[in-house]
mmCIF file of C-alpha atoms in Angstrom:
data_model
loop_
_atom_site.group_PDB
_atom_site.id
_atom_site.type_symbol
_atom_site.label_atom_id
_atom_site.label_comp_id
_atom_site.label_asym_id
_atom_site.label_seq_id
_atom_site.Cartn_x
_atom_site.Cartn_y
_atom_site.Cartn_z
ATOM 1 C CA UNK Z 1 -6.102 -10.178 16.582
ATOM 2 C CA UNK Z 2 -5.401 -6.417 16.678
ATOM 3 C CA UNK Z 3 -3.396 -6.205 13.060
ATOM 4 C CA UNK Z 4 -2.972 -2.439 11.414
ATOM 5 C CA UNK Z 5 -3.223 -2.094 7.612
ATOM 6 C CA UNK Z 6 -2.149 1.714 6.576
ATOM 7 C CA UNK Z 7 -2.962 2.883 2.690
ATOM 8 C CA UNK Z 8 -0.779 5.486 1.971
ATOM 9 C CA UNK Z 9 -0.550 7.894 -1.734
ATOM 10 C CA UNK Z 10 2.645 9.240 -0.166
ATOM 11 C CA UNK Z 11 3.129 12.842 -1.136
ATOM 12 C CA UNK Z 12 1.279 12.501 -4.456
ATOM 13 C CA UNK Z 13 -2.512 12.475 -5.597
ATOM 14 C CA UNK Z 14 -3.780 9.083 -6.494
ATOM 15 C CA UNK Z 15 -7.596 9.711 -6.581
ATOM 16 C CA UNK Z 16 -8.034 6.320 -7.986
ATOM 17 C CA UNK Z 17 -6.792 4.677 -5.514
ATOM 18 C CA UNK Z 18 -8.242 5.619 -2.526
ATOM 19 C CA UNK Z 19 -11.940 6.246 -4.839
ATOM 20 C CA UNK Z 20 -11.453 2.584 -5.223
ATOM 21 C CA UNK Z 21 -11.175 1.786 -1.624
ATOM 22 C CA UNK Z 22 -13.862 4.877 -0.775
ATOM 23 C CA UNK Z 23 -16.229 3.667 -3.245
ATOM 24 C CA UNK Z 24 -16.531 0.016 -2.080
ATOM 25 C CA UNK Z 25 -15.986 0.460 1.211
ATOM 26 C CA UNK Z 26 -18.220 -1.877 2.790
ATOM 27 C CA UNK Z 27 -16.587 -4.753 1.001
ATOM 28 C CA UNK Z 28 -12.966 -3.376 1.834
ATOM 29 C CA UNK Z 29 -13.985 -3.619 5.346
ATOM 30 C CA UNK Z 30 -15.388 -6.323 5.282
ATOM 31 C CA UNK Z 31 -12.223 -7.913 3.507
ATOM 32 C CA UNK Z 32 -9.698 -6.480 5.667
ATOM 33 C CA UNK Z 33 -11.801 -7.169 8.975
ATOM 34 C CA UNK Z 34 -11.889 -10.990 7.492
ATOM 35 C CA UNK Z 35 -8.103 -11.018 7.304
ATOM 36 C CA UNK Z 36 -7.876 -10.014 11.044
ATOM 37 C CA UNK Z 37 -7.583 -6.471 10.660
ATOM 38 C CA UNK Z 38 -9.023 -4.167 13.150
ATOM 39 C CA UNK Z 39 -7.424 -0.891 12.540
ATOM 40 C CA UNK Z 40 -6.909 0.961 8.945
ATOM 41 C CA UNK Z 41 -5.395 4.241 8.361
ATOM 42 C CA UNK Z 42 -5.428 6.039 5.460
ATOM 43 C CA UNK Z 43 -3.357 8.693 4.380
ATOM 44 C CA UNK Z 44 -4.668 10.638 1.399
ATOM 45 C CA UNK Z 45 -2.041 13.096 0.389
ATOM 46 C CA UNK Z 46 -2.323 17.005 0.549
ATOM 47 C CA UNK Z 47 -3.368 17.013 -3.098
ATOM 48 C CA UNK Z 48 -6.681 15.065 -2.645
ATOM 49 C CA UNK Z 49 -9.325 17.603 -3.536
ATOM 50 C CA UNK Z 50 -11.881 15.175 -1.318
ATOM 51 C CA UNK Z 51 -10.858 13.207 1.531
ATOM 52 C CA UNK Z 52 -12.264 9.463 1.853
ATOM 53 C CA UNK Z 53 -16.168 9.754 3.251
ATOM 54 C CA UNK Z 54 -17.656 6.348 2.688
ATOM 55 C CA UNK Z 55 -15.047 4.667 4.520
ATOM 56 C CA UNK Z 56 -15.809 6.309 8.056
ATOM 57 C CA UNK Z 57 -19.168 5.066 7.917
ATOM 58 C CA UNK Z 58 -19.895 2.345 10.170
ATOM 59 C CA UNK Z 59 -20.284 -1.041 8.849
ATOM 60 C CA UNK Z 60 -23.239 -3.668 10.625
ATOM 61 C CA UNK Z 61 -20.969 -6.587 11.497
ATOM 62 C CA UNK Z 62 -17.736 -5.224 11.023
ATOM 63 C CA UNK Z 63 -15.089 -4.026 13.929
ATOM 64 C CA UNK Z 64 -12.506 -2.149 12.380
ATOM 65 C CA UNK Z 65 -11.381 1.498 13.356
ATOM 66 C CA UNK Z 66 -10.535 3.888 10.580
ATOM 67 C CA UNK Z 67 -8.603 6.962 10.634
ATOM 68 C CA UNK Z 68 -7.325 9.418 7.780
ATOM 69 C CA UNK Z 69 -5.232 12.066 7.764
ATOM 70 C CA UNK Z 70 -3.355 14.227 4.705
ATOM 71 C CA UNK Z 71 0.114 13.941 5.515
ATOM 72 C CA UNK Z 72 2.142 13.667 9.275
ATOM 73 C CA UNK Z 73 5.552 14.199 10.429
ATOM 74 C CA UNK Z 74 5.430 11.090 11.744
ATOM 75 C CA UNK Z 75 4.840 8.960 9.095
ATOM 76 C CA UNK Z 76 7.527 6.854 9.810
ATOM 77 C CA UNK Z 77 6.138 5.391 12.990
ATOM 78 C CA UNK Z 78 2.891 5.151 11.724
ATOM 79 C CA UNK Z 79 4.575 2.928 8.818
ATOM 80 C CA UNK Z 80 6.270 0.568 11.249
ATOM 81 C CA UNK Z 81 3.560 -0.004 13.123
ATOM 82 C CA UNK Z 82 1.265 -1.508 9.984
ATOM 83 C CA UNK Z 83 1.063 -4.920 9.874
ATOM 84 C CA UNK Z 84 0.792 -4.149 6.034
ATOM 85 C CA UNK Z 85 1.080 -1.536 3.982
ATOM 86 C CA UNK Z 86 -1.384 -0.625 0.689
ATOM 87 C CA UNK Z 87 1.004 1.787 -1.534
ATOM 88 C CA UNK Z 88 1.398 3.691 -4.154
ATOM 89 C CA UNK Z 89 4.045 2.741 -6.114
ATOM 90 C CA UNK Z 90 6.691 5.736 -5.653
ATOM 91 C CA UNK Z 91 9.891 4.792 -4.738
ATOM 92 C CA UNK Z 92 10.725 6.496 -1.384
ATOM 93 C CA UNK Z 93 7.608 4.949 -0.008
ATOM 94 C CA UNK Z 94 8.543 1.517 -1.555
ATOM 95 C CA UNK Z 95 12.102 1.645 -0.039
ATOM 96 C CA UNK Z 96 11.095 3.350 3.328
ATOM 97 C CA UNK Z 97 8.466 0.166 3.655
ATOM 98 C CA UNK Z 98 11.015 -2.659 2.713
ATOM 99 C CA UNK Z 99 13.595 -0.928 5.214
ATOM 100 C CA UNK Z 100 11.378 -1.381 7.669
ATOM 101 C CA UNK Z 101 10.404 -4.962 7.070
ATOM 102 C CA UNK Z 102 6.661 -4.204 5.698
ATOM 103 C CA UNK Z 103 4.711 -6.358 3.792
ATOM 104 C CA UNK Z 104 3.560 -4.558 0.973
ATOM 105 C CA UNK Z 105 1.002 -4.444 -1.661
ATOM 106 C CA UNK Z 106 1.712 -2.234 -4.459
ATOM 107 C CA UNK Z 107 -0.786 -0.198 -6.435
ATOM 108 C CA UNK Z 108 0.898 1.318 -9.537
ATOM 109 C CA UNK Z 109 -0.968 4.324 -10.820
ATOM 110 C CA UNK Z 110 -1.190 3.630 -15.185
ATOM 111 C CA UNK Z 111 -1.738 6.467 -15.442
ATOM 112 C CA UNK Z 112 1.562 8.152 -15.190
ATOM 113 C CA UNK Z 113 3.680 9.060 -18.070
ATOM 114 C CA UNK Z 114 5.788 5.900 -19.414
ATOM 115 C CA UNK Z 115 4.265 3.683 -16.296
ATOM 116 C CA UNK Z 116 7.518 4.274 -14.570
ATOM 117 C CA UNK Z 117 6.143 2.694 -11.594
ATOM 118 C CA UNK Z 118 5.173 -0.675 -13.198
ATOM 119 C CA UNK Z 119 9.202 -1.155 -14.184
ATOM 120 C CA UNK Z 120 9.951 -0.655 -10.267
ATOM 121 C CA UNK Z 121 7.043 -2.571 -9.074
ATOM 122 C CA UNK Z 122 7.329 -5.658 -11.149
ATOM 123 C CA UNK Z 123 10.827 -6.212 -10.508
ATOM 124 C CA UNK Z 124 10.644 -5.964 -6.684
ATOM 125 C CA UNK Z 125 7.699 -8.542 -7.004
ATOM 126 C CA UNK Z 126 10.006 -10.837 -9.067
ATOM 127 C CA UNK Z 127 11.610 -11.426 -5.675
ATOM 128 C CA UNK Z 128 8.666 -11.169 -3.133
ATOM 129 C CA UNK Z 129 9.739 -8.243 -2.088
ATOM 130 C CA UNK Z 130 6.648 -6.746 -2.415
ATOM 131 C CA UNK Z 131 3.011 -7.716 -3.798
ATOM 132 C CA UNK Z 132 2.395 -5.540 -7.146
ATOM 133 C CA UNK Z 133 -1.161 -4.675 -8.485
ATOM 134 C CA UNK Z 134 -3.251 -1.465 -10.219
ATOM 135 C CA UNK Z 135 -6.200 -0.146 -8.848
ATOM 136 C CA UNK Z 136 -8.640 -2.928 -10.849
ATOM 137 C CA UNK Z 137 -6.526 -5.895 -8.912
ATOM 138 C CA UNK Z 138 -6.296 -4.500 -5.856
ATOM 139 C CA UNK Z 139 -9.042 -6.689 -3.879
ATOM 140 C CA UNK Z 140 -7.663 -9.786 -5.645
ATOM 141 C CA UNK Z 141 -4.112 -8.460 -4.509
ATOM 142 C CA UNK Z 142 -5.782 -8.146 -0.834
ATOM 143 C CA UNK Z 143 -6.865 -11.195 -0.614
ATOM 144 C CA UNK Z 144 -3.727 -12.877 -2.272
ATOM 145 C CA UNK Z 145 -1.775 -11.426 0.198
ATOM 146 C CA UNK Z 146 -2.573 -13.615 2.635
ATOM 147 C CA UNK Z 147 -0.588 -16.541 1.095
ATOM 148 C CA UNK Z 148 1.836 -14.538 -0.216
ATOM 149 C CA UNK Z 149 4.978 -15.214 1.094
ATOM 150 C CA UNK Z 150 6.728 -11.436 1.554
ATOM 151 C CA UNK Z 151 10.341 -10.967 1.382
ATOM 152 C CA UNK Z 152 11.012 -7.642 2.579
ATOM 153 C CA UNK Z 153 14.619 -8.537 3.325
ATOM 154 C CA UNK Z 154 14.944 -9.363 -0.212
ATOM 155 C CA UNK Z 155 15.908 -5.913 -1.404
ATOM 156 C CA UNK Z 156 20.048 -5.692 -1.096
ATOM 157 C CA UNK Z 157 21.008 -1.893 0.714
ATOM 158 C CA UNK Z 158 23.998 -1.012 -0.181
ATOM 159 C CA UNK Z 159 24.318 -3.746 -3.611
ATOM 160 C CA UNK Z 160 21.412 -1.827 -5.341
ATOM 161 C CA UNK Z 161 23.158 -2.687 -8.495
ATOM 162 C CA UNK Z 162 22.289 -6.617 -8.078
ATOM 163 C CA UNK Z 163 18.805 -5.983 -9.206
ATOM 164 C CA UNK Z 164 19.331 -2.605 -10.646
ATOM 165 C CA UNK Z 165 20.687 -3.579 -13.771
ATOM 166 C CA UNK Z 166 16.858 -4.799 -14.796
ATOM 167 C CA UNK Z 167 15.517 -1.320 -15.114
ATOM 168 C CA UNK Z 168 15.942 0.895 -18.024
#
């Protein structure tokens, strides 16, 4: 099965996200090439001071291509192709990824003034739109996602105010 997973930070710096997937990236691999994945890309955002080593090492066993790159002006194609999407939790890169009928997982960074991102990301989970997690739940989230039953098409596009109302 030749199945894409992209991990994208957007346009912002979320260290602790991809140091997550950097640090353990044997088991991420490992995870991801269990679920039938054999392609990940990674886009780290401009802001990263240090790009993602640990996860262009080869793994013993384990058949999965990965590329990184800062930022491209094609972003938009590279989201449409994934097969899922691992996201921050900004908006624009929540709604671009529902648009396009991604299944995504999540990752709110807590450590953002008032946790903004939690109030978006738990309400679009209420409806399977997307799968919400931090950075701690993220290989549970991985693995959930398997069973998890997406609902992209979930999100309303012009009746924003149907679901709306539940943020602050």
């Amino acid at each position: 099965m030749n199945k894409t997973l992209l991990v994208t930070v957007g346009s912002t710096q979320f260290g602790e996200l991809i140091g997550a997937i950097d640090s353990n990236s044997t088991s991420f691999l490992k995870s991801v090439a269990n679920q039938g994945f054999s392609k990940v890309i990674i886009q780290y955002g401009e802001k990263e001071k240090c790009p993602p080593q640990n996860i262009l090492k080869p793994v013993e066993g384990v058949n999965v291509k990965v590329e990184t790159f800062a930022s491209s002006h094609e972003f938009d194609k590279i989201m449409s192709s994934a097969d899922l999407v691992i996201s921050h939790a900004g908006s624009g890169t929540i709604f671009l990824g529902t648009r396009l009928g991604r299944k995504m997982i999540v990752v709110i960074n807590t450590q953002l003034m008032n946790n903004h991102q939690d109030e978006l990301a738990s309400r679009l989970s209420k409806d399977n739109i997307i799968l919400s997690t931090d950075v701690p739940g993220l290989f549970k989230a991985l693995e959930e996602s398997v069973h998890f039953e997406f609902k992209p098409s979930n999100l309303p596009s012009t009746q924003t105010h149907l679901w709306a109302k539940d943020l602050d």
